[in-house]
JSON list of C-alpha atoms in Angstrom, two decimals:
[
{"chain": "H", "resi": 1, "resn": "GLN", "atom": "CA", "xyz": [112.86, -40.21, 125.23]},
{"chain": "H", "resi": 2, "resn": "VAL", "atom": "CA", "xyz": [109.96, -39.11, 127.36]},
{"chain": "H", "resi": 3, "resn": "GLN", "atom": "CA", "xyz": [106.58, -38.81, 125.64]},
{"chain": "H", "resi": 4, "resn": "LEU", "atom": "CA", "xyz": [104.39, -35.83, 126.55]},
{"chain": "H", "resi": 5, "resn": "VAL", "atom": "CA", "xyz": [100.64, -35.36, 126.12]},
{"chain": "H", "resi": 6, "resn": "GLU", "atom": "CA", "xyz": [98.97, -32.06, 126.99]},
{"chain": "H", "resi": 7, "resn": "SER", "atom": "CA", "xyz": [95.34, -31.66, 127.98]},
{"chain": "H", "resi": 8, "resn": "GLY", "atom": "CA", "xyz": [93.04, -29.12, 129.60]},
{"chain": "H", "resi": 9, "resn": "GLY", "atom": "CA", "xyz": [92.86, -26.48, 126.90]},
{"chain": "H", "resi": 10, "resn": "GLY", "atom": "CA", "xyz": [89.61, -24.94, 125.78]},
{"chain": "H", "resi": 11, "resn": "LEU", "atom": "CA", "xyz": [87.56, -21.78, 125.42]},
{"chain": "H", "resi": 12, "resn": "VAL", "atom": "CA", "xyz": [87.25, -19.43, 128.37]},
{"chain": "H", "resi": 13, "resn": "GLN", "atom": "CA", "xyz": [86.17, -15.83, 128.86]},
{"chain": "H", "resi": 14, "resn": "ALA", "atom": "CA", "xyz": [88.62, -13.15, 129.91]},
{"chain": "H", "resi": 15, "resn": "GLY", "atom": "CA", "xyz": [89.21, -13.28, 133.64]},
{"chain": "H", "resi": 16, "resn": "GLY", "atom": "CA", "xyz": [88.58, -17.00, 133.80]},
{"chain": "H", "resi": 17, "resn": "SER", "atom": "CA", "xyz": [90.88, -19.88, 134.63]},
{"chain": "H", "resi": 18, "resn": "LEU", "atom": "CA", "xyz": [92.18, -23.08, 133.08]},
{"chain": "H", "resi": 19, "resn": "ARG", "atom": "CA", "xyz": [94.54, -25.77, 134.28]},
{"chain": "H", "resi": 20, "resn": "LEU", "atom": "CA", "xyz": [96.70, -27.48, 131.71]},
{"chain": "H", "resi": 21, "resn": "SER", "atom": "CA", "xyz": [98.16, -30.90, 132.37]},
{"chain": "H", "resi": 22, "resn": "CYS", "atom": "CA", "xyz": [101.11, -32.63, 130.74]},
{"chain": "H", "resi": 23, "resn": "ALA", "atom": "CA", "xyz": [101.31, -36.38, 131.26]},
{"chain": "H", "resi": 24, "resn": "ALA", "atom": "CA", "xyz": [104.69, -37.97, 130.70]},
{"chain": "H", "resi": 25, "resn": "SER", "atom": "CA", "xyz": [105.72, -41.51, 129.92]},
{"chain": "H", "resi": 26, "resn": "GLY", "atom": "CA", "xyz": [108.95, -43.21, 128.99]},
{"chain": "H", "resi": 27, "resn": "ARG", "atom": "CA", "xyz": [112.12, -42.34, 130.84]},
{"chain": "H", "resi": 28, "resn": "THR", "atom": "CA", "xyz": [112.17, -41.21, 134.43]},
{"chain": "H", "resi": 29, "resn": "PHE", "atom": "CA", "xyz": [110.03, -38.08, 134.68]},
{"chain": "H", "resi": 30, "resn": "SER", "atom": "CA", "xyz": [111.71, -36.67, 137.77]},
{"chain": "H", "resi": 31, "resn": "ASN", "atom": "CA", "xyz": [115.03, -36.38, 135.94]},
{"chain": "H", "resi": 32, "resn": "TYR", "atom": "CA", "xyz": [113.66, -33.81, 133.47]},
{"chain": "H", "resi": 33, "resn": "ALA", "atom": "CA", "xyz": [113.31, -30.08, 133.64]},
{"chain": "H", "resi": 34, "resn": "MET", "atom": "CA", "xyz": [109.84, -29.14, 132.41]},
{"chain": "H", "resi": 35, "resn": "GLY", "atom": "CA", "xyz": [108.66, -26.08, 130.55]},
{"chain": "H", "resi": 36, "resn": "TRP", "atom": "CA", "xyz": [105.56, -24.57, 129.03]},
{"chain": "H", "resi": 37, "resn": "PHE", "atom": "CA", "xyz": [105.67, -22.59, 125.80]},
{"chain": "H", "resi": 38, "resn": "ARG", "atom": "CA", "xyz": [102.97, -21.08, 123.63]},
{"chain": "H", "resi": 39, "resn": "GLN", "atom": "CA", "xyz": [102.58, -20.05, 120.02]},
{"chain": "H", "resi": 40, "resn": "ALA", "atom": "CA", "xyz": [99.92, -17.82, 118.50]},
{"chain": "H", "resi": 41, "resn": "PRO", "atom": "CA", "xyz": [99.22, -17.68, 114.74]},
{"chain": "H", "resi": 42, "resn": "GLY", "atom": "CA", "xyz": [101.86, -15.64, 112.94]},
{"chain": "H", "resi": 43, "resn": "LYS", "atom": "CA", "xyz": [104.08, -15.43, 116.02]},
{"chain": "H", "resi": 44, "resn": "GLU", "atom": "CA", "xyz": [107.10, -17.37, 117.15]},
{"chain": "H", "resi": 45, "resn": "ARG", "atom": "CA", "xyz": [106.98, -19.77, 120.04]},
{"chain": "H", "resi": 46, "resn": "GLU", "atom": "CA", "xyz": [107.51, -18.00, 123.36]},
{"chain": "H", "resi": 47, "resn": "PHE", "atom": "CA", "xyz": [108.46, -19.06, 126.84]},
{"chain": "H", "resi": 48, "resn": "VAL", "atom": "CA", "xyz": [105.72, -19.20, 129.47]},
{"chain": "H", "resi": 49, "resn": "ALA", "atom": "CA", "xyz": [107.04, -21.02, 132.54]},
{"chain": "H", "resi": 50, "resn": "ALA", "atom": "CA", "xyz": [109.52, -23.68, 133.63]},
{"chain": "H", "resi": 51, "resn": "ILE", "atom": "CA", "xyz": [110.24, -25.73, 136.71]},
{"chain": "H", "resi": 52, "resn": "SER", "atom": "CA", "xyz": [113.32, -27.45, 138.04]},
{"chain": "H", "resi": 53, "resn": "TYR", "atom": "CA", "xyz": [113.73, -29.35, 141.29]},
{"chain": "H", "resi": 54, "resn": "ASP", "atom": "CA", "xyz": [113.66, -26.29, 143.51]},
{"chain": "H", "resi": 55, "resn": "ARG", "atom": "CA", "xyz": [112.86, -23.21, 141.42]},
{"chain": "H", "resi": 56, "resn": "THR", "atom": "CA", "xyz": [110.21, -21.91, 139.08]},
{"chain": "H", "resi": 57, "resn": "TYR", "atom": "CA", "xyz": [110.56, -19.39, 136.27]},
{"chain": "H", "resi": 58, "resn": "TYR", "atom": "CA", "xyz": [107.94, -17.25, 134.54]},
{"chain": "H", "resi": 59, "resn": "ALA", "atom": "CA", "xyz": [107.66, -14.91, 131.62]},
{"chain": "H", "resi": 60, "resn": "ASP", "atom": "CA", "xyz": [106.91, -11.37, 132.74]},
{"chain": "H", "resi": 61, "resn": "SER", "atom": "CA", "xyz": [103.64, -11.47, 130.83]},
{"chain": "H", "resi": 62, "resn": "VAL", "atom": "CA", "xyz": [102.24, -14.27, 133.00]},
{"chain": "H", "resi": 63, "resn": "LYS", "atom": "CA", "xyz": [103.95, -13.70, 136.35]},
{"chain": "H", "resi": 64, "resn": "GLY", "atom": "CA", "xyz": [101.42, -13.46, 139.15]},
{"chain": "H", "resi": 65, "resn": "ARG", "atom": "CA", "xyz": [98.70, -15.10, 137.04]},
{"chain": "H", "resi": 66, "resn": "PHE", "atom": "CA", "xyz": [100.14, -18.50, 136.09]},
{"chain": "H", "resi": 67, "resn": "THR", "atom": "CA", "xyz": [101.60, -21.18, 138.33]},
{"chain": "H", "resi": 68, "resn": "ILE", "atom": "CA", "xyz": [103.67, -24.14, 137.18]},
{"chain": "H", "resi": 69, "resn": "SER", "atom": "CA", "xyz": [103.91, -27.24, 139.35]},
{"chain": "H", "resi": 70, "resn": "ARG", "atom": "CA", "xyz": [104.83, -30.89, 139.06]},
{"chain": "H", "resi": 71, "resn": "ASP", "atom": "CA", "xyz": [103.76, -34.14, 140.66]},
{"chain": "H", "resi": 72, "resn": "ASN", "atom": "CA", "xyz": [106.53, -36.64, 140.10]},
{"chain": "H", "resi": 73, "resn": "ALA", "atom": "CA", "xyz": [104.48, -39.48, 141.59]},
{"chain": "H", "resi": 74, "resn": "LYS", "atom": "CA", "xyz": [101.90, -38.93, 138.84]},
{"chain": "H", "resi": 75, "resn": "ASN", "atom": "CA", "xyz": [104.45, -38.11, 136.12]},
{"chain": "H", "resi": 76, "resn": "THR", "atom": "CA", "xyz": [102.56, -34.91, 135.44]},
{"chain": "H", "resi": 77, "resn": "VAL", "atom": "CA", "xyz": [103.34, -31.21, 135.17]},
{"chain": "H", "resi": 78, "resn": "TYR", "atom": "CA", "xyz": [100.62, -28.56, 135.47]},
{"chain": "H", "resi": 79, "resn": "LEU", "atom": "CA", "xyz": [100.08, -24.99, 134.42]},
{"chain": "H", "resi": 80, "resn": "GLN", "atom": "CA", "xyz": [97.40, -23.22, 136.42]},
{"chain": "H", "resi": 81, "resn": "MET", "atom": "CA", "xyz": [96.27, -20.16, 134.48]},
{"chain": "H", "resi": 82, "resn": "ASN", "atom": "CA", "xyz": [94.22, -17.50, 136.25]},
{"chain": "H", "resi": 83, "resn": "SER", "atom": "CA", "xyz": [92.99, -14.07, 135.21]},
{"chain": "H", "resi": 84, "resn": "LEU", "atom": "CA", "xyz": [93.26, -15.07, 131.57]},
{"chain": "H", "resi": 85, "resn": "LYS", "atom": "CA", "xyz": [93.47, -12.38, 128.92]},
{"chain": "H", "resi": 86, "resn": "PRO", "atom": "CA", "xyz": [92.70, -12.51, 125.19]},
{"chain": "H", "resi": 87, "resn": "GLU", "atom": "CA", "xyz": [96.42, -12.15, 124.48]},
{"chain": "H", "resi": 88, "resn": "ASP", "atom": "CA", "xyz": [96.95, -15.49, 126.22]},
{"chain": "H", "resi": 89, "resn": "THR", "atom": "CA", "xyz": [95.24, -17.19, 123.28]},
{"chain": "H", "resi": 90, "resn": "ALA", "atom": "CA", "xyz": [97.68, -19.66, 121.73]},
{"chain": "H", "resi": 91, "resn": "VAL", "atom": "CA", "xyz": [98.59, -23.30, 121.37]},
{"chain": "H", "resi": 92, "resn": "TYR", "atom": "CA", "xyz": [100.34, -24.32, 124.56]},
{"chain": "H", "resi": 93, "resn": "TYR", "atom": "CA", "xyz": [103.14, -26.87, 124.45]},
{"chain": "H", "resi": 94, "resn": "CYS", "atom": "CA", "xyz": [104.73, -28.90, 127.19]},
{"chain": "H", "resi": 95, "resn": "ALA", "atom": "CA", "xyz": [108.45, -29.58, 126.87]},
{"chain": "H", "resi": 96, "resn": "ALA", "atom": "CA", "xyz": [111.09, -31.66, 128.64]},
{"chain": "H", "resi": 97, "resn": "GLY", "atom": "CA", "xyz": [114.83, -31.16, 128.74]},
{"chain": "H", "resi": 98, "resn": "THR", "atom": "CA", "xyz": [117.97, -31.92, 130.65]},
{"chain": "H", "resi": 99, "resn": "VAL", "atom": "CA", "xyz": [118.33, -28.36, 131.96]},
{"chain": "H", "resi": 100, "resn": "VAL", "atom": "CA", "xyz": [115.78, -25.76, 132.97]},
{"chain": "H", "resi": 101, "resn": "SER", "atom": "CA", "xyz": [115.74, -22.86, 130.55]},
{"chain": "H", "resi": 102, "resn": "ARG", "atom": "CA", "xyz": [113.71, -20.05, 129.02]},
{"chain": "H", "resi": 103, "resn": "ARG", "atom": "CA", "xyz": [115.03, -21.06, 125.60]},
{"chain": "H", "resi": 104, "resn": "SER", "atom": "CA", "xyz": [113.01, -23.49, 123.52]},
{"chain": "H", "resi": 105, "resn": "ARG", "atom": "CA", "xyz": [116.17, -24.92, 121.96]},
{"chain": "H", "resi": 106, "resn": "GLU", "atom": "CA", "xyz": [117.22, -26.34, 125.33]},
{"chain": "H", "resi": 107, "resn": "TYR", "atom": "CA", "xyz": [114.27, -28.74, 125.34]},
{"chain": "H", "resi": 108, "resn": "ASP", "atom": "CA", "xyz": [114.50, -31.93, 123.34]},
{"chain": "H", "resi": 109, "resn": "GLN", "atom": "CA", "xyz": [111.01, -33.42, 123.70]},
{"chain": "H", "resi": 110, "resn": "TRP", "atom": "CA", "xyz": [107.69, -31.73, 123.00]},
{"chain": "H", "resi": 111, "resn": "GLY", "atom": "CA", "xyz": [104.03, -32.54, 123.32]},
{"chain": "H", "resi": 112, "resn": "GLN", "atom": "CA", "xyz": [101.47, -32.11, 120.57]},
{"chain": "H", "resi": 113, "resn": "GLY", "atom": "CA", "xyz": [100.03, -28.91, 122.02]},
{"chain": "H", "resi": 114, "resn": "THR", "atom": "CA", "xyz": [96.64, -27.91, 123.37]},
{"chain": "H", "resi": 115, "resn": "GLN", "atom": "CA", "xyz": [94.61, -24.91, 122.21]},
{"chain": "H", "resi": 116, "resn": "VAL", "atom": "CA", "xyz": [93.73, -22.17, 124.68]},
{"chain": "H", "resi": 117, "resn": "THR", "atom": "CA", "xyz": [91.29, -19.52, 123.48]},
{"chain": "H", "resi": 118, "resn": "VAL", "atom": "CA", "xyz": [90.35, -16.54, 125.65]},
{"chain": "H", "resi": 119, "resn": "SER", "atom": "CA", "xyz": [87.42, -14.43, 124.50]},
{"chain": "H", "resi": 120, "resn": "SER", "atom": "CA", "xyz": [86.99, -10.78, 125.38]}
]
């Protein structure tokens, strides 16, 4: 299995930006589809963004504000978050799977999560 470690979370004011990183180790990183999910207290985990070899996918709530990218040479996937809103506050999780998907069940390896808090 690939091991995933997220970083880059923190506290930011509304309208600000953060870049999350997910460092992978273990099996070949380039063979995995990568996704970002988030979970707020009392809510279920929701899809944020995903990336395959040639396409990206975004939840409607973040489209135009967030950008997912990957650097296979560095075994790292990124989530650039701009124009942050208080409703973006959540624990953000990086995930790896064999197919790119908006469904959390399609991913078989997860990071520990990183907290993102956006103040109004």
